[in-house]
Coordinates of C-alpha atoms in Angstrom, one line a residue:
X1 CA -0.3 10.0 -24.4
X2 CA -0.4 10.5 -20.7
X3 CA 3.0 11.4 -19.1
X4 CA 2.8 8.2 -17.0
X5 CA 2.6 6.1 -20.2
X6 CA 5.4 8.1 -21.9
X7 CA 7.7 7.5 -18.9
X8 CA 6.8 3.8 -18.8
X9 CA 7.6 3.5 -22.5
X10 CA 11.0 5.1 -22.0
X11 CA 11.8 2.8 -19.0
X12 CA 11.0 -0.3 -21.1
X13 CA 13.7 0.9 -23.6
X14 CA 16.4 1.2 -21.0
X15 CA 18.6 -2.0 -21.3
X16 CA 20.4 -1.4 -17.9
X17 CA 17.1 -1.0 -16.1
X18 CA 15.6 -4.1 -17.8
X19 CA 18.6 -6.1 -16.7
X20 CA 19.1 -4.9 -13.2
X21 CA 15.6 -4.2 -11.8
X22 CA 14.0 -7.7 -12.1
X23 CA 17.1 -9.3 -10.5
X24 CA 17.3 -6.8 -7.7
X25 CA 13.6 -6.9 -6.8
X26 CA 13.4 -10.7 -6.9
X27 CA 16.4 -10.9 -4.6
X28 CA 14.8 -8.5 -2.2
X29 CA 11.5 -10.3 -2.1
X30 CA 13.3 -13.6 -1.4
X31 CA 15.3 -12.1 1.4
X32 CA 12.2 -10.6 3.0
X33 CA 10.4 -14.0 2.8
X34 CA 13.3 -15.8 4.4
X35 CA 13.7 -13.3 7.2
X36 CA 10.0 -13.3 8.0
X37 CA 10.1 -17.0 8.3
X38 CA 12.6 -16.7 11.1
X39 CA 10.1 -14.8 13.3
X40 CA 8.0 -17.0 15.6
X41 CA 4.7 -15.3 14.5
X42 CA 5.3 -12.6 11.9
X43 CA 1.6 -12.0 11.4
X44 CA 1.1 -11.3 15.1
X45 CA 4.0 -8.8 15.0
X46 CA 2.6 -7.1 11.9
X47 CA -0.8 -6.9 13.6
X48 CA 0.9 -5.2 16.6
X49 CA 2.7 -2.8 14.3
X50 CA -0.5 -1.9 12.5
X51 CA -2.3 -1.4 15.8
X52 CA 0.4 1.0 17.0
X53 CA 0.2 3.0 13.8
X54 CA -3.6 3.1 13.7
X55 CA -3.8 4.3 17.3
X56 CA -1.1 6.9 16.8
X57 CA -2.5 8.3 13.6
X58 CA -6.0 8.6 15.1
X59 CA -4.5 10.5 18.1
X60 CA -1.9 12.4 16.1
X61 CA -2.4 15.8 17.6
X62 CA -1.9 14.4 21.2
X63 CA 1.3 12.6 20.4
X64 CA 2.8 15.4 18.4
X65 CA 2.3 17.9 21.1
X66 CA 3.6 15.4 23.6
X67 CA 6.7 14.9 21.5
X68 CA 7.2 18.7 21.1
X69 CA 7.1 19.2 24.9
X70 CA 9.6 16.4 25.5
X71 CA 11.9 17.4 22.7
X72 CA 12.0 21.0 24.0
X73 CA 12.8 19.8 27.4
X74 CA 15.8 18.0 25.8
X75 CA 17.0 21.3 24.4
X76 CA 15.7 20.7 20.8
X77 CA 14.2 23.5 18.8
X78 CA 10.9 22.3 17.3
X79 CA 9.3 23.9 14.2
X80 CA 6.0 23.3 12.5
X81 CA 5.8 23.5 8.7
X82 CA 2.4 23.3 6.9
X83 CA 4.0 23.2 3.4
X84 CA 7.3 22.3 1.7
X85 CA 8.0 26.0 1.1
X86 CA 7.5 26.8 4.8
X87 CA 9.9 24.0 5.8
X88 CA 12.5 25.2 3.4
X89 CA 12.2 28.7 4.8
X90 CA 12.7 27.5 8.3
X91 CA 15.8 25.5 7.3
X92 CA 17.3 28.3 5.4
X93 CA 16.8 30.6 8.4
X94 CA 18.6 28.2 10.6
X95 CA 21.5 27.9 8.1
X96 CA 21.7 31.6 7.6
X97 CA 21.8 32.3 11.4
X98 CA 24.7 29.8 11.8
X99 CA 26.5 30.9 8.6
X100 CA 26.4 27.4 7.2
X101 CA 28.2 26.9 3.8
X102 CA 28.6 23.1 3.7
X103 CA 25.9 20.6 4.5
X104 CA 26.2 16.9 5.0
X105 CA 22.8 15.5 4.1
X106 CA 21.5 12.1 5.2
X107 CA 19.1 10.0 3.1
X108 CA 15.6 11.3 3.8
X109 CA 12.4 10.9 1.8
X110 CA 10.8 14.0 3.4
X111 CA 13.7 16.1 2.1
X112 CA 13.4 14.5 -1.3
X113 CA 9.8 15.5 -1.4
X114 CA 10.8 19.2 -1.2
X115 CA 13.9 18.9 -3.4
X116 CA 15.8 20.3 -0.4
X117 CA 19.3 19.6 -1.7
X118 CA 18.6 21.4 -5.0
X119 CA 16.9 24.3 -3.3
X120 CA 19.9 24.8 -0.9
X121 CA 22.4 24.5 -3.7
X122 CA 20.6 27.3 -5.5
X123 CA 21.5 29.6 -2.6
X124 CA 25.2 28.9 -3.1
X125 CA 25.7 26.3 -0.5
X126 CA 27.5 23.0 -0.9
X127 CA 25.3 20.1 -0.1
X128 CA 26.5 16.5 -0.2
X129 CA 24.4 13.3 -0.1
X130 CA 26.2 11.0 2.3
X131 CA 24.3 7.7 1.6
X132 CA 26.1 5.8 -1.1
X133 CA 23.0 5.3 -3.2
X134 CA 21.9 8.9 -2.9
X135 CA 25.5 10.1 -3.6
X136 CA 25.4 8.1 -6.9
X137 CA 22.1 9.6 -8.0
X138 CA 23.3 13.1 -7.0
X139 CA 26.4 13.1 -9.2
X140 CA 24.4 11.3 -12.0
X141 CA 21.8 14.1 -12.0
X142 CA 18.9 11.6 -12.0
X143 CA 16.4 11.3 -9.1
X144 CA 16.3 8.2 -6.9
X145 CA 14.1 5.4 -8.1
X146 CA 13.5 3.3 -4.9
X147 CA 12.8 4.2 -1.3
X148 CA 15.7 2.1 0.2
X149 CA 17.8 1.5 -2.9
X150 CA 18.0 4.9 -4.6
X151 CA 20.4 3.7 -7.4
X152 CA 18.6 0.4 -8.1
X153 CA 18.4 1.5 -11.8
X154 CA 22.2 1.5 -12.1
X155 CA 24.6 -1.4 -12.5
X156 CA 28.3 -1.7 -11.7
X157 CA 29.5 -0.8 -15.1
X158 CA 27.3 2.4 -15.3
X159 CA 28.4 3.5 -11.8
X160 CA 32.1 2.9 -12.7
X161 CA 31.7 5.1 -15.8
X162 CA 29.9 7.7 -13.7
X163 CA 32.6 7.9 -11.1
X164 CA 35.3 8.0 -13.8
X165 CA 33.6 10.9 -15.5
X166 CA 32.6 12.9 -12.3
X167 CA 35.3 12.0 -9.8
X168 CA 38.2 11.0 -12.1
X169 CA 38.6 7.6 -10.6
X170 CA 39.9 4.6 -12.6
X171 CA 37.2 2.3 -14.0
X172 CA 36.6 -1.0 -12.2
X173 CA 34.0 -3.7 -11.9
X174 CA 34.8 -4.2 -8.2
X175 CA 31.9 -2.8 -6.0
X176 CA 34.1 -2.6 -3.0
X177 CA 36.6 -0.3 -4.8
X178 CA 33.7 1.8 -6.0
X179 CA 32.4 2.2 -2.5
X180 CA 35.9 3.1 -1.4
X181 CA 36.1 5.9 -4.0
X182 CA 32.8 7.4 -2.7
X183 CA 34.0 7.1 0.9
X184 CA 37.3 8.9 0.1
X185 CA 35.5 11.6 -1.7
X186 CA 33.0 12.2 1.1
X187 CA 35.3 11.9 4.1
X188 CA 36.5 15.5 3.8
X189 CA 33.0 16.8 3.3
X190 CA 32.0 15.4 6.8
X191 CA 34.8 17.4 8.4
X192 CA 34.0 20.5 6.4
X193 CA 30.2 20.4 7.1
X194 CA 28.7 23.1 9.3
X195 CA 25.4 21.4 9.4
X196 CA 24.0 17.9 9.1
X197 CA 20.5 17.4 7.8
X198 CA 18.6 14.1 8.3
X199 CA 15.2 12.6 8.3
X200 CA 13.7 10.4 11.0
X201 CA 12.5 6.9 11.0
X202 CA 10.6 7.4 14.3
X203 CA 9.9 10.3 16.7
X204 CA 9.2 9.0 20.2
X205 CA 6.5 11.1 21.9
X206 CA 7.3 9.8 25.4
X207 CA 11.0 10.9 25.4
X208 CA 11.2 13.5 22.6
X209 CA 13.9 11.5 20.9
X210 CA 14.6 10.9 17.3
X211 CA 15.3 7.3 16.1
X212 CA 17.3 6.7 12.9
X213 CA 18.5 3.4 11.4
X214 CA 21.3 2.9 8.8
X215 CA 24.0 0.5 7.6
X216 CA 26.8 2.8 6.4
X217 CA 27.5 4.9 9.5
X218 CA 27.1 8.1 7.5
X219 CA 24.2 9.2 9.8
X220 CA 26.5 9.0 12.8
X221 CA 29.0 11.3 11.2
X222 CA 26.5 13.8 9.8
X223 CA 24.7 14.2 13.1
X224 CA 27.6 14.4 15.5
X225 CA 30.5 16.2 13.7
X226 CA 28.7 19.4 12.4
X227 CA 27.8 22.3 14.7
X228 CA 24.1 22.1 13.7
X229 CA 21.8 19.2 13.2
X230 CA 18.4 19.6 11.4
X231 CA 15.8 16.8 11.4
X232 CA 13.0 17.0 8.8
X233 CA 10.2 14.5 9.6
X234 CA 6.7 14.0 8.4
X235 CA 4.2 14.3 11.2
X236 CA 3.2 10.6 10.8
X237 CA 6.6 9.5 12.1
X238 CA 5.7 9.9 15.7
X239 CA 5.1 6.8 17.9
X240 CA 3.9 6.8 21.5
X241 CA 6.6 5.0 23.5
X242 CA 10.2 3.8 23.4
X243 CA 8.8 0.3 23.9
X244 CA 7.1 0.5 20.5
X245 CA 10.3 0.9 18.6
X246 CA 11.5 -2.8 18.8
X247 CA 8.2 -3.9 17.1
X248 CA 9.1 -1.8 14.0
X249 CA 12.8 -2.5 14.1
X250 CA 12.1 -6.3 13.8
X251 CA 10.0 -5.6 10.7
X252 CA 11.7 -2.7 9.0
X253 CA 15.1 -4.2 8.2
X254 CA 13.7 -7.6 7.3
X255 CA 11.2 -5.9 4.8
X256 CA 13.6 -3.3 3.4
X257 CA 17.0 -5.1 3.0
X258 CA 16.4 -8.6 4.2
X259 CA 18.5 -8.1 7.3
X260 CA 17.5 -9.2 10.8
X261 CA 18.5 -5.7 12.0
X262 CA 20.2 -2.7 10.5
X263 CA 23.9 -2.2 11.4
X264 CA 23.3 0.9 13.4
X265 CA 20.3 2.2 15.3
X266 CA 20.6 5.7 16.7
X267 CA 18.5 7.3 19.4
X268 CA 19.2 11.0 19.4
X269 CA 18.2 13.0 22.5
X270 CA 19.3 16.6 21.6
X271 CA 22.3 18.9 21.3
X272 CA 25.6 18.2 23.1
X273 CA 25.6 18.9 26.8
X274 CA 28.4 20.5 28.8
X275 CA 29.7 17.1 30.0
X276 CA 29.6 15.5 26.5
X277 CA 32.5 15.6 24.0
X278 CA 30.5 15.0 20.8
X279 CA 27.3 16.1 19.2
X280 CA 25.9 19.3 17.7
X281 CA 25.7 22.7 19.5
X282 CA 22.1 23.0 18.1
X283 CA 19.5 20.5 17.1
X284 CA 16.3 21.4 15.3
X285 CA 13.3 19.2 14.4
X286 CA 11.0 20.4 11.5
X287 CA 7.6 18.7 11.7
X288 CA 6.3 18.5 8.2
X289 CA 2.6 18.4 7.1
X290 CA 2.6 19.1 3.4
X291 CA -0.6 17.3 2.7
X292 CA -0.5 14.8 5.5
X293 CA -3.4 16.2 7.4
X294 CA -5.4 16.1 4.2
X295 CA -4.8 12.3 4.1
X296 CA -5.7 12.1 7.8
X297 CA -9.1 13.7 7.1
X298 CA -9.9 11.0 4.4
X299 CA -11.1 8.0 6.4
X300 CA -10.9 5.7 3.4
X301 CA -7.2 6.6 2.7
X302 CA -6.0 7.4 6.2
X303 CA -4.0 4.1 6.5
X304 CA -1.6 5.5 3.9
X305 CA 0.1 7.3 6.8
X306 CA 1.0 4.0 8.4
X307 CA 3.9 3.5 5.9
X308 CA 7.3 3.0 7.5
X309 CA 9.2 3.5 4.1
X310 CA 10.6 0.0 3.8
X311 CA 10.1 -0.3 0.0
X312 CA 8.8 -3.9 0.2
X313 CA 5.7 -3.1 -1.8
X314 CA 7.9 -1.7 -4.6
X315 CA 10.0 -4.9 -4.7
X316 CA 7.0 -7.2 -5.1
X317 CA 4.9 -5.1 -7.5
X318 CA 4.8 -6.5 -11.0
X319 CA 4.3 -2.9 -12.5
X320 CA 7.3 -1.5 -10.6
X321 CA 9.4 -4.6 -11.5
X322 CA 8.7 -3.8 -15.2
X323 CA 9.3 0.0 -15.3
X324 CA 11.1 1.1 -12.1
X325 CA 10.5 4.2 -10.0
X326 CA 11.3 6.9 -12.5
X327 CA 8.2 6.0 -14.6
X328 CA 6.0 7.2 -11.7
X329 CA 7.4 10.8 -12.2
X330 CA 8.1 11.6 -8.5
X331 CA 9.9 10.7 -5.3
X332 CA 7.7 7.8 -4.5
X333 CA 7.2 5.0 -7.0
X334 CA 5.5 1.6 -6.9
X335 CA 2.3 0.9 -4.9
X336 CA 3.1 3.3 -2.1
X337 CA 3.8 6.1 -4.6
X338 CA 0.5 5.3 -6.4
X339 CA -1.5 6.0 -3.3
X340 CA 0.8 8.6 -1.5
X341 CA 1.6 11.1 -4.3
X342 CA -2.0 11.6 -5.5
X343 CA -2.8 12.7 -2.0
X344 CA 0.3 14.7 -1.3
X345 CA 0.5 16.3 -4.7
X346 CA -3.0 16.2 -6.3
X347 CA -2.8 17.2 -9.9
X348 CA -3.7 15.8 -13.4
X349 CA -0.5 13.8 -13.6
X350 CA -0.6 12.1 -10.1
X351 CA -4.4 11.5 -10.5
X352 CA -3.5 8.7 -13.0
X353 CA -1.0 6.9 -10.7
X354 CA -3.6 4.7 -9.0
X355 CA -4.1 3.0 -12.4
X356 CA -0.5 1.9 -12.4
X357 CA -1.4 -1.3 -10.7
X358 CA -2.8 -4.8 -11.4
X359 CA -4.6 -4.9 -8.1
X360 CA -3.0 -8.3 -7.5
X361 CA -2.7 -7.6 -3.7
X362 CA 1.0 -8.6 -3.5
X363 CA 1.8 -5.2 -2.0
X364 CA -0.6 -5.6 0.9
X365 CA 0.8 -9.1 1.6
X366 CA 4.4 -7.7 1.6
X367 CA 3.6 -4.6 3.7
X368 CA 4.9 -5.0 7.3
X369 CA 2.1 -2.9 8.7
X370 CA -0.6 -4.4 6.4
X371 CA -1.6 -1.2 4.6
X372 CA -4.7 -2.1 2.5
X373 CA -3.1 -0.6 -0.7
X374 CA -5.5 -2.2 -3.2
X375 CA -8.5 -0.8 -1.4
X376 CA -6.9 2.7 -1.3
X377 CA -6.1 2.4 -5.0
X378 CA -9.7 1.7 -5.8
X379 CA -10.8 4.6 -3.6
X380 CA -8.4 7.0 -5.4
X381 CA -9.5 5.7 -8.8
X382 CA -13.1 6.5 -8.0
X383 CA -12.0 10.0 -6.8
X384 CA -10.0 10.5 -10.0
X385 CA -13.0 9.8 -12.1
X386 CA -15.2 12.1 -10.1
X387 CA -12.6 14.9 -10.3
X388 CA -12.3 14.5 -14.1
X389 CA -16.0 14.6 -14.4
X390 CA -16.3 17.7 -12.2
X391 CA -13.6 19.6 -14.2
X392 CA -15.2 18.7 -17.6
X393 CA -11.8 17.6 -18.9
X394 CA -11.4 16.1 -22.3
X395 CA -11.1 12.5 -21.5
X396 CA -11.6 10.0 -24.4
X397 CA -9.9 7.3 -22.3
X398 CA -12.4 7.7 -19.5
X399 CA -15.4 7.7 -21.9
X400 CA -14.2 4.5 -23.6
X401 CA -13.5 2.8 -20.3
X402 CA -16.9 3.8 -18.9
X403 CA -18.7 2.5 -22.0
X404 CA -16.9 -0.8 -21.9
X405 CA -17.7 -1.4 -18.2
X406 CA -21.3 -0.5 -18.7
X407 CA -21.6 -2.9 -21.6
X408 CA -20.0 -5.6 -19.6
X409 CA -22.4 -4.9 -16.6
X410 CA -25.5 -5.1 -18.8
X411 CA -24.5 -8.3 -20.5
X412 CA -23.5 -9.9 -17.1
X413 CA -26.9 -8.9 -15.6
X414 CA -28.9 -10.5 -18.5
X415 CA -28.7 -14.3 -18.7
X416 CA -30.0 -14.4 -22.2
X417 CA -27.4 -11.8 -23.5
X418 CA -24.7 -13.6 -21.6
X419 CA -25.4 -16.9 -23.1
X420 CA -25.6 -15.5 -26.6
X421 CA -22.3 -13.6 -26.1
X422 CA -20.7 -16.8 -24.9
X423 CA -21.9 -18.7 -28.0
X424 CA -20.6 -16.0 -30.3
X425 CA -17.2 -15.9 -28.5
X426 CA -16.8 -19.7 -28.8
X427 CA -17.1 -19.4 -32.6
X428 CA -13.6 -17.9 -32.5
X429 CA -12.2 -20.3 -30.0
X430 CA -11.5 -23.4 -32.1
X431 CA -10.2 -21.3 -35.1
X432 CA -6.6 -22.3 -34.4
X433 CA -6.4 -25.7 -32.7
X434 CA -3.7 -26.1 -30.1
X435 CA -3.4 -22.4 -29.3
X436 CA -4.7 -21.4 -25.9
X437 CA -4.8 -17.6 -26.4
X438 CA -5.0 -14.8 -29.0
X439 CA -1.8 -13.0 -29.7
X440 CA -3.3 -10.3 -31.8
X441 CA -6.8 -8.7 -31.8
X442 CA -8.3 -5.8 -33.8
X443 CA -8.9 -2.4 -32.1
X444 CA -9.9 -1.6 -29.5
X445 CA -8.7 -4.9 -28.0
X446 CA -5.3 -4.4 -29.8
X447 CA -4.2 -2.3 -26.8
X448 CA -4.4 -5.5 -24.7
X449 CA -2.7 -7.9 -27.0
X450 CA 0.1 -5.4 -27.8
X451 CA 1.7 -6.4 -24.4
X452 CA -0.1 -9.6 -23.3
X453 CA -2.1 -12.5 -24.6
X454 CA -5.9 -12.8 -24.5
X455 CA -7.2 -16.2 -23.5
X456 CA -9.5 -18.1 -25.9
X457 CA -13.0 -19.0 -24.7
X458 CA -13.4 -22.5 -23.4
X459 CA -15.0 -24.9 -25.9
X460 CA -17.8 -25.7 -23.5
X461 CA -19.5 -23.4 -21.0
X462 CA -19.9 -24.2 -17.3
X463 CA -23.7 -24.5 -17.7
X464 CA -23.3 -27.0 -20.5
X465 CA -20.8 -29.0 -18.4
X466 CA -23.2 -29.0 -15.5
X467 CA -26.2 -30.0 -17.6
X468 CA -24.1 -32.9 -19.1
X469 CA -23.1 -34.1 -15.7
X470 CA -26.7 -34.1 -14.5
X471 CA -27.8 -36.1 -17.6
X472 CA -25.0 -38.7 -16.9
X473 CA -26.2 -39.1 -13.3
X474 CA -29.8 -39.5 -14.4
X475 CA -28.9 -42.2 -16.9
X476 CA -26.8 -44.1 -14.3
X477 CA -29.5 -43.8 -11.5
X478 CA -32.9 -43.9 -13.2
X479 CA -34.7 -44.2 -9.9
X480 CA -33.3 -40.8 -8.9
X481 CA -30.7 -42.1 -6.4
X482 CA -27.1 -40.7 -6.3
X483 CA -23.9 -42.8 -6.0
X484 CA -24.2 -42.7 -2.2
X485 CA -27.7 -44.2 -2.3
X486 CA -29.6 -41.1 -1.2

């Protein structure tokens, strides 16, 4: 069994996940829909956001070098990292040079990609996630399962038990008390931290500034109290102008958390100046490639880089709603993970991810920047088949699927075979009157009916219905005239 299938089976046996995930995702979808309705023309705004991303990605080299020059003018140290390993090496060198022992880390998908916390902890440093959801998954030892709600797979009872076991706090079913326990634990870590590490929601090429959004104020503490601030950002995070930011802010919070706007929006210029009383002594920005230029080179998949990490596609996806993020086996789950990870981390495991989709198109409808996720999924599926063929891998699943599709194609292209097949299929239709579908079929169709029903063939074909209608008309109008007299 493929690892993706194994993880999905495990997820379906998790009672907490099966209880919390559908409720949480449905609530998020409803909130996004309500907030979008408040905008005078949400489609025009989404078109504008897509236009900005398309333009920027297609001129990425220009805007990145523009950002670098502006950021350096602000006193920021800018580094380029072609791989995760190179980025980790750059960050470790900065921490070593500043004798950093304690790190306050802000929620960041780019740092999750490279397992930065775990890698820094392996060097003897103390690293604390300061986002509440990330803090929960850190002390639980499990990875995050959602882009904007890392602990969506936990409920209040499991978090209460976790805090009691790891932090020694009393058990409670009050979410506010649980949040207070986490805040009390982290407060001293903010004061002890020598360095704050964050991601970036946007990099503004025009000004060289870093834009970050949040609801908990942990970013503010982690980027102003420590002596050193390190930003790790994918190269696709850059936008041309400050005036572009409001377009995305109107869509990001509405799509991610169902808010009109996040509680805090930070625009960070650089290190503290002589006349300023707060801020880091040093600020570094690490521009991360790690497979992004490979995506940029693929014209059919390039729009993947438009993603603003809102998680809306995860909330609306029926596959994600059923199995959660851990089933995808990496940092990114759901539709965006199914197209992003096979390109960032191409291997035998991720090659299968584009098949974790019904191709219903709900993800594209929910995406604030209108990424054509179903089209990219199909493109990556075709690439996966070609790769499997080139490597001559043992692939009984591919062979069976190809044979089935070819048989379907040949029958659909032959009217005679199609009609005979329809007649044979209808022989099984009336076997159990009153039942609209099959609940159990023999192999190989048993794989389908194990998890879903198979519709019974209609008692009459469309051609038969059409022929019958024509005969009735002919009988009613023997001179060849229709009801309207023509």
